Short mmCIF file of N, CA and C in Angstrom, two decimals:
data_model
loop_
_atom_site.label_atom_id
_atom_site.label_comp_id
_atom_site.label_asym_id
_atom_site.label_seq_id
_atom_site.Cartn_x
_atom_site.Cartn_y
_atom_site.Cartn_z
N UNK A 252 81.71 114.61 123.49
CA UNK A 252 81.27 114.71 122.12
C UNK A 252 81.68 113.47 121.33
N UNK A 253 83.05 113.04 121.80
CA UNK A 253 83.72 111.95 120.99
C UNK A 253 82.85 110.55 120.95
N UNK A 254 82.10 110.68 122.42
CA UNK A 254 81.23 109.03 123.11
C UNK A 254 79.67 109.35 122.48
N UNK A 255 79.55 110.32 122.30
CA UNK A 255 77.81 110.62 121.61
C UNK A 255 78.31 109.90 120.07
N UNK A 256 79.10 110.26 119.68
CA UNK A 256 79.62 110.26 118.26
C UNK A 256 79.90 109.01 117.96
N UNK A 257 80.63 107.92 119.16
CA UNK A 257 80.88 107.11 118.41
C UNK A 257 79.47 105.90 119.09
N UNK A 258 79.03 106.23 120.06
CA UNK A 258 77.45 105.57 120.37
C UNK A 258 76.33 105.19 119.15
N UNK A 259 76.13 106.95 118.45
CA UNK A 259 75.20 106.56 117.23
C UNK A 259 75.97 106.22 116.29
N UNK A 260 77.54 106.53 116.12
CA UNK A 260 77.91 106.25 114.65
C UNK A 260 77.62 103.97 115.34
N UNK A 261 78.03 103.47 115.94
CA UNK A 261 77.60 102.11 116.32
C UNK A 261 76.42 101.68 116.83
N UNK A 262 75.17 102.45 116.87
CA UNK A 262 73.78 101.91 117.13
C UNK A 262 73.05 102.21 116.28
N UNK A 263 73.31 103.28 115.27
CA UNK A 263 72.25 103.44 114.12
C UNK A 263 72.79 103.09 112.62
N UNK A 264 71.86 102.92 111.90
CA UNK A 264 72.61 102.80 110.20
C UNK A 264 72.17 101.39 109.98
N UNK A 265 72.42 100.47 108.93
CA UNK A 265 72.21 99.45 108.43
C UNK A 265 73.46 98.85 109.06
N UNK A 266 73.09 97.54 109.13
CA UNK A 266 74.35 96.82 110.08
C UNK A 266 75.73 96.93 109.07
N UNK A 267 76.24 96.64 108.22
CA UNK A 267 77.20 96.85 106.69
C UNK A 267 78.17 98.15 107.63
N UNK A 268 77.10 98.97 107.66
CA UNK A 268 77.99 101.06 108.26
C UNK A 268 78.38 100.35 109.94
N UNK A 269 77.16 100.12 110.36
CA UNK A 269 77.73 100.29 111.84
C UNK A 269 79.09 99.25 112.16
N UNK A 270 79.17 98.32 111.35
CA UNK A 270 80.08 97.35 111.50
C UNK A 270 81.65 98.14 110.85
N UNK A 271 81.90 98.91 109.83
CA UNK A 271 82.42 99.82 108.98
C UNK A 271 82.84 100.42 110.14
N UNK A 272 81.76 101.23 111.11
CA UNK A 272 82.14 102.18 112.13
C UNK A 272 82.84 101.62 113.20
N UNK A 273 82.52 100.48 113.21
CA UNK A 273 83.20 100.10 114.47
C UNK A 273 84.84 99.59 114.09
N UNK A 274 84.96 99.50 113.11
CA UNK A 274 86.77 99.00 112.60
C UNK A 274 87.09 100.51 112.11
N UNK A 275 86.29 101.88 111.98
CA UNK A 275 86.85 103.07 111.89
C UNK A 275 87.51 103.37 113.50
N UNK A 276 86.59 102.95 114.10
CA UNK A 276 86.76 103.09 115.68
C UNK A 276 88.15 102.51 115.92
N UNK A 277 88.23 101.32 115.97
CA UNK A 277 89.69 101.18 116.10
C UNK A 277 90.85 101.38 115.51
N UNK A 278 90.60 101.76 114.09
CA UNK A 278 91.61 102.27 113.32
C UNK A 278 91.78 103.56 113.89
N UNK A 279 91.04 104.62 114.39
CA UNK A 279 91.39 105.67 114.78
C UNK A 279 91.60 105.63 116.69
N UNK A 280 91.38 105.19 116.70
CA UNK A 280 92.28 104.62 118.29
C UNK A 280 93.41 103.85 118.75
N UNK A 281 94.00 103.54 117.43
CA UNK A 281 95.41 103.10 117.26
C UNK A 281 96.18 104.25 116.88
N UNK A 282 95.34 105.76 115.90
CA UNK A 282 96.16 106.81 115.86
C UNK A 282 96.59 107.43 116.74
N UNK A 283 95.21 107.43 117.91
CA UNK A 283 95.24 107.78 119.18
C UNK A 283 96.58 107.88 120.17
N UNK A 284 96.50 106.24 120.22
CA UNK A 284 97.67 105.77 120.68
C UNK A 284 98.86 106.10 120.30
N UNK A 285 98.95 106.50 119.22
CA UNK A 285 100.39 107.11 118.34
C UNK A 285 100.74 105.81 117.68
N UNK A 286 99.88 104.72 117.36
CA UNK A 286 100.66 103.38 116.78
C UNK A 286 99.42 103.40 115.45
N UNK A 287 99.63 103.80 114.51
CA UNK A 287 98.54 103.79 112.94
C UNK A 287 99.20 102.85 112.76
N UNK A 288 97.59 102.17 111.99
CA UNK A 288 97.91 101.17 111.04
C UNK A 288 98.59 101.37 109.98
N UNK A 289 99.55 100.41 108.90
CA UNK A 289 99.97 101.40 107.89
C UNK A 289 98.79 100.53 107.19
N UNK A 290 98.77 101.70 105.92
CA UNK A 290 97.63 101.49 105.07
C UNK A 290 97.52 100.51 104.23
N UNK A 291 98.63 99.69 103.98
CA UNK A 291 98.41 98.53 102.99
C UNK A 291 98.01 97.34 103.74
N UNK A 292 98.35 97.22 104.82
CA UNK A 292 97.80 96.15 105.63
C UNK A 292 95.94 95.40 104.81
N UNK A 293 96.01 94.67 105.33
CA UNK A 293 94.80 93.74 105.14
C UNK A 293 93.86 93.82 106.19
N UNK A 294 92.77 93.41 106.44
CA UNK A 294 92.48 93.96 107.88
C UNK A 294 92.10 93.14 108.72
N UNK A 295 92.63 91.62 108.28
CA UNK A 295 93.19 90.41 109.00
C UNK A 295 94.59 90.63 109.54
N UNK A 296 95.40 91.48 108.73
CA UNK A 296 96.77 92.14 109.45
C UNK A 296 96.76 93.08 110.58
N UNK A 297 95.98 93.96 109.85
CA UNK A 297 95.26 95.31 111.53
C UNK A 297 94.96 94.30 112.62
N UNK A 298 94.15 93.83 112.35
CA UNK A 298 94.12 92.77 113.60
C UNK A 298 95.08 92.36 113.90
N UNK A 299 95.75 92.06 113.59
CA UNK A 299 97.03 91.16 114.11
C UNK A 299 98.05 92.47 114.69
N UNK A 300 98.40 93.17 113.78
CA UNK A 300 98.78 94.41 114.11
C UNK A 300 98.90 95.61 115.43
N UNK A 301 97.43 95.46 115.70
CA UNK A 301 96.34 95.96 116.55
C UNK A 301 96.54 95.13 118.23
N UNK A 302 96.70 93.92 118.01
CA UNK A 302 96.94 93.01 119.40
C UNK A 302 98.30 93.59 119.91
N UNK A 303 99.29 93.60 118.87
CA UNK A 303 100.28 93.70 119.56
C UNK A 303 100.59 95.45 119.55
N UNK A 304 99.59 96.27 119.69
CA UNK A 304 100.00 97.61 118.81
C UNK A 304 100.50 98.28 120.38
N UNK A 305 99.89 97.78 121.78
CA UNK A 305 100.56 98.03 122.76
C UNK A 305 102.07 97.95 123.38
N UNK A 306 102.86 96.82 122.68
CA UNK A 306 103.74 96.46 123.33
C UNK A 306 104.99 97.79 122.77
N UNK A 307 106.27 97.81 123.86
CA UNK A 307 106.76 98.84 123.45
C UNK A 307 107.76 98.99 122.32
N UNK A 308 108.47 99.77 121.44
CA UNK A 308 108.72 100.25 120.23
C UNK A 308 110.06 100.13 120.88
N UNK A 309 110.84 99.27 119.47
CA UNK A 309 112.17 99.58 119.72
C UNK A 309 113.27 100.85 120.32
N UNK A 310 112.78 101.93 119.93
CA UNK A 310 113.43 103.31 120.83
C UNK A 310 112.64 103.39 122.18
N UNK A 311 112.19 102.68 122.70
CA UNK A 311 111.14 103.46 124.04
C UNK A 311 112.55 103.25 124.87
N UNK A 312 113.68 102.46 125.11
CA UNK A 312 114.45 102.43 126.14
C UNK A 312 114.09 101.50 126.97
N UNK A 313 114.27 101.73 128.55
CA UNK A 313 113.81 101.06 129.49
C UNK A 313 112.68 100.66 129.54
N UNK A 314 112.01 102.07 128.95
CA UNK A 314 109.91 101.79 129.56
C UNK A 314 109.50 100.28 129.07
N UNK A 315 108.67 99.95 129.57
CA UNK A 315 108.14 98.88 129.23
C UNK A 315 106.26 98.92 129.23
N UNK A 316 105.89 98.51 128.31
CA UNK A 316 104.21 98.73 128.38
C UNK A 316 103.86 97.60 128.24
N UNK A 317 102.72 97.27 129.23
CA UNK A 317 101.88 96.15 128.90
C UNK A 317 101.47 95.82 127.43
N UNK A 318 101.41 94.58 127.02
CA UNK A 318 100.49 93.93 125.92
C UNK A 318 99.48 94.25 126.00
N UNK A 319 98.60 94.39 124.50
CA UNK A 319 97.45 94.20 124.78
C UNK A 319 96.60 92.92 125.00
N UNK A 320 95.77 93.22 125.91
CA UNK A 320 95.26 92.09 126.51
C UNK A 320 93.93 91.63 125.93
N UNK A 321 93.34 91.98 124.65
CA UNK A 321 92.43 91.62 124.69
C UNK A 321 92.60 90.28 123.48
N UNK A 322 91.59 89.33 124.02
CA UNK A 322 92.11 88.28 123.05
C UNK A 322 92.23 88.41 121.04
N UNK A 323 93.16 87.99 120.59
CA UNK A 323 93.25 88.32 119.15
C UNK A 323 91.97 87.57 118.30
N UNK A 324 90.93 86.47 119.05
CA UNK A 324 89.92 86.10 118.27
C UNK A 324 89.33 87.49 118.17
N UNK A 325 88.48 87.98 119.50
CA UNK A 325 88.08 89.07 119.37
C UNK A 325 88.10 90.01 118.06
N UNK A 326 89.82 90.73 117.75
CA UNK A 326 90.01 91.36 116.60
C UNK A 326 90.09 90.54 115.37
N UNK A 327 90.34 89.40 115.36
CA UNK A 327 89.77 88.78 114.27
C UNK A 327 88.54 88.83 113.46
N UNK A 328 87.94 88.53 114.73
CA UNK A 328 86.16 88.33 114.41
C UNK A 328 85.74 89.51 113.86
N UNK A 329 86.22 90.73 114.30
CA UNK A 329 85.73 92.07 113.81
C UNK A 329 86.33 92.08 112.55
N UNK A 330 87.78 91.69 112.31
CA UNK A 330 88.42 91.73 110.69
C UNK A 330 87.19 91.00 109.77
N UNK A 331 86.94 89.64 110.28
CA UNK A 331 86.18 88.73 109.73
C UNK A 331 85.02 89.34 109.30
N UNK A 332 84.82 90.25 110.28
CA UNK A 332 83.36 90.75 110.08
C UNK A 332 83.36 91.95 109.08
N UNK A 333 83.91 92.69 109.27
CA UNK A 333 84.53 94.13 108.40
C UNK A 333 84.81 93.41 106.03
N UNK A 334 85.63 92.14 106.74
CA UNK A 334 85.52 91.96 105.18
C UNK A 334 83.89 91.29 104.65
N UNK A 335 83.33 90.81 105.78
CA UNK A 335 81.87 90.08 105.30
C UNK A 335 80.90 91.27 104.90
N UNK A 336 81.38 92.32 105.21
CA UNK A 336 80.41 93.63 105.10
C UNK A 336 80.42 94.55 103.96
N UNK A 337 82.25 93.80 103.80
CA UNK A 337 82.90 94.99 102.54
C UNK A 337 82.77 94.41 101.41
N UNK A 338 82.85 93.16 101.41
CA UNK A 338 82.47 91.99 100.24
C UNK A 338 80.84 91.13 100.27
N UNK A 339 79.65 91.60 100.61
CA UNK A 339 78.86 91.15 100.32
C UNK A 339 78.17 91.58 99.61
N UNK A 340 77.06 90.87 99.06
CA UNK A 340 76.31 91.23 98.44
C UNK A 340 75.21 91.84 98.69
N UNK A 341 74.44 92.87 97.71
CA UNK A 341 73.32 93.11 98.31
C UNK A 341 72.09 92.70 99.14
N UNK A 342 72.21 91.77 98.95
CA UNK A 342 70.77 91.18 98.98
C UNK A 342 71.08 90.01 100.82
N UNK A 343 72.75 89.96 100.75
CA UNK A 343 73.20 89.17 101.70
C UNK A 343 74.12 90.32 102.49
N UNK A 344 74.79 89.37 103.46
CA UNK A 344 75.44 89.83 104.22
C UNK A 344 75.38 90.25 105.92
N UNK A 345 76.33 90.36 106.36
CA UNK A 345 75.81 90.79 108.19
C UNK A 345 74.56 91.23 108.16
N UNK A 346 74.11 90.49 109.56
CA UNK A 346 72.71 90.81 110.04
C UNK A 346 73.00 91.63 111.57
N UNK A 347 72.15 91.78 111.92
CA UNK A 347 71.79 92.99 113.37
C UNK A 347 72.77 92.36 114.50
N UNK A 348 72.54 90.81 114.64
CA UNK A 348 73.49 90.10 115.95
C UNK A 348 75.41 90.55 115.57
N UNK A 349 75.61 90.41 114.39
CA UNK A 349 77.18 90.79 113.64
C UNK A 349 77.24 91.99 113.89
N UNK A 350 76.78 92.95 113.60
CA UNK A 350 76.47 94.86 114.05
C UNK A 350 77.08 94.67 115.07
N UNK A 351 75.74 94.01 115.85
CA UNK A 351 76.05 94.15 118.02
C UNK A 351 77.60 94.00 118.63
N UNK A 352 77.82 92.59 117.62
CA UNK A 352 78.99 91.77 117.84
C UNK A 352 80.36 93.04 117.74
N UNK A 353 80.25 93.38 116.42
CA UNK A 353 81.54 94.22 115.93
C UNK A 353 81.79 95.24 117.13
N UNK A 354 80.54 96.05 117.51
CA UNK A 354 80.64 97.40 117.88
C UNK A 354 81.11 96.80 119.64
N UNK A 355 80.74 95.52 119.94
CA UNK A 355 81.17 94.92 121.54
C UNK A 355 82.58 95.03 121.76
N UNK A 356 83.28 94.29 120.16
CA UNK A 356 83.98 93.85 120.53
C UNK A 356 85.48 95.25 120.13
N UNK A 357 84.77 96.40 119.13
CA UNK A 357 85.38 97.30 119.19
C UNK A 357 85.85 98.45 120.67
N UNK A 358 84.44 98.43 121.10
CA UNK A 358 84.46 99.39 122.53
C UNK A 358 85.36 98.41 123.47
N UNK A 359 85.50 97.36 123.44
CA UNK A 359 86.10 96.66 124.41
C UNK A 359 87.60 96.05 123.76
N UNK A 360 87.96 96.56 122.67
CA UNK A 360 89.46 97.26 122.45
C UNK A 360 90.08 98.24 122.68
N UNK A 361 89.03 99.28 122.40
CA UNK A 361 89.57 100.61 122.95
C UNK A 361 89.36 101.00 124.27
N UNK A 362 88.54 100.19 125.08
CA UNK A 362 88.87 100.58 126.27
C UNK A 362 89.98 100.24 127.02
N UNK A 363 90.51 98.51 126.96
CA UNK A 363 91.52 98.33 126.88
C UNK A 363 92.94 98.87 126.70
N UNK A 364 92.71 99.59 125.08
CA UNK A 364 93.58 100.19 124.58
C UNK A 364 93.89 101.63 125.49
N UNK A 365 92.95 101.81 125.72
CA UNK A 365 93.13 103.34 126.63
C UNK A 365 93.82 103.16 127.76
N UNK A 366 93.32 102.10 128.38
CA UNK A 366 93.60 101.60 129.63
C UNK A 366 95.12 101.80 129.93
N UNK A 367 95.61 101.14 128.59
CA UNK A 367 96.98 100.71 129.23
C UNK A 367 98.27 101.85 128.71
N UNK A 368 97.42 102.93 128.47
CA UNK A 368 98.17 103.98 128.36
C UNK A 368 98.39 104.79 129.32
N UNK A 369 99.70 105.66 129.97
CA UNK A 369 100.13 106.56 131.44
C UNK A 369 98.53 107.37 131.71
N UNK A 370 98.77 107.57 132.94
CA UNK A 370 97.07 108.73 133.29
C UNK A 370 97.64 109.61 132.89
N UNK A 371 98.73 110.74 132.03
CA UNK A 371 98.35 111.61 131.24
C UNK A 371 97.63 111.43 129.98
N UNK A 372 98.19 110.18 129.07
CA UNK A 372 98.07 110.12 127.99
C UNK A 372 96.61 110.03 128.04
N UNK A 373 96.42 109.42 128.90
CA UNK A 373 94.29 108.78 129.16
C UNK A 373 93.72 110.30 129.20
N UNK A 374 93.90 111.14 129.84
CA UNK A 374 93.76 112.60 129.87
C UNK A 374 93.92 112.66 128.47
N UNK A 375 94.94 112.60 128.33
CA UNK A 375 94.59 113.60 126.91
C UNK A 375 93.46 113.22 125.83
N UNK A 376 93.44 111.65 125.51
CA UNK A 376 92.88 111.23 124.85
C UNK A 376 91.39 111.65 124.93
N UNK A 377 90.90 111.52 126.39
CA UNK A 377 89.70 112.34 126.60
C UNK A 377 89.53 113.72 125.31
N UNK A 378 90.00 114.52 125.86
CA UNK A 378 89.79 115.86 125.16
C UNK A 378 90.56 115.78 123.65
N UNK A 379 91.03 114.96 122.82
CA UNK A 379 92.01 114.99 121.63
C UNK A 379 90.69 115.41 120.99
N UNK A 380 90.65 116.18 119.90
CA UNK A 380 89.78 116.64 118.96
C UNK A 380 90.12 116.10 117.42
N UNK A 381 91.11 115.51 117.24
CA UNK A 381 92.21 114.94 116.38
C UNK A 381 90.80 114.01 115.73
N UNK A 382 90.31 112.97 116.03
CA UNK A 382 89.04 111.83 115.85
C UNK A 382 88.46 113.33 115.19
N UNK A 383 87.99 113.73 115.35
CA UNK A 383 86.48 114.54 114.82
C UNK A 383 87.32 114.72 113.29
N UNK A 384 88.37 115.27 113.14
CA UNK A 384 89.10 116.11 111.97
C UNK A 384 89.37 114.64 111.15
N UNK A 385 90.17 113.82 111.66
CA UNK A 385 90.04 112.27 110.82
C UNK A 385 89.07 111.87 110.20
N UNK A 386 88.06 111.61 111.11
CA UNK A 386 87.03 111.04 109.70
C UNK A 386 86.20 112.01 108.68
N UNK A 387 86.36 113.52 109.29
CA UNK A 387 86.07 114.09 108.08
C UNK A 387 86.76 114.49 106.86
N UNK A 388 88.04 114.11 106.92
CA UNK A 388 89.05 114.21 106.05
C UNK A 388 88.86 112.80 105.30
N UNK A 389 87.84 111.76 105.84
CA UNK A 389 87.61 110.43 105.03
C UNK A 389 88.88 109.54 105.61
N UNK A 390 90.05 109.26 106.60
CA UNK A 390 90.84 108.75 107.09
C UNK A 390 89.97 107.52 108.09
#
């Protein structure tokens, strides 16, 4: 339900939403992960934020977790893109290739991001119902 959901929320709509959807996408796949953005951040910071949102947390102890590996232009480009969408004008702004771009380079964070979490946590994330209740609460 979660992959139907986030397929059309990133292939349909005016490019402005689908680009919107695709930095909802990773903002709520960092909750996923148990690592939220905090909310004052910038979303040149989420990005930045977001690269390193894998590595492990001062209490983890021994464990150690991979970095995330996906390059930080990548989440840039989507920040870049997210404010070109949130600050343009009517008449201007992202076109259809920027859409494509955002939603590439979102699915190929969170897969990543999934990736490098234990095969329970990947399990769970599958079935979390948590995403559906978030964005209708407007989060």
């Amino acid at each position: 339900m979660l992959s139907r959901r986030r397929k059309r929320r990133l292939t349909e709509g005016p490019p402005a939403q689908r680009i919107d959807a695709a930095w909802h996408e990773v903002l709520a796949g960092l909750r996923q992960a148990g690592r939220p953005a905090p909310p004052h951040l910038t979303a040149g910071e989420v990005a930045h934020y977001a690269a390193t949102a894998a590595e492990p947390r001062a209490h983890a102890g021994t464990r150690t977790l991979r970095p995330a590996a996906p390059p930080p232009d990548d989440l840039n480009d989507l920040a870049g893109l997210v404010n070109a969408a949130a600050f343009a004008t009517p008449s201007g702004g992202p076109g259809e290739p920027q859409a494509a771009r955002a939603a590439a380079h979102a699915t190929a964070y969170l897969s990543d991001l999934r990736a490098r979490r234990p095969w329970w946590r990947r399990l769970l994330w599958t079935f979390d119902p948590r995403p559906l209740r978030w964005n209708r609460r407007g989060r």
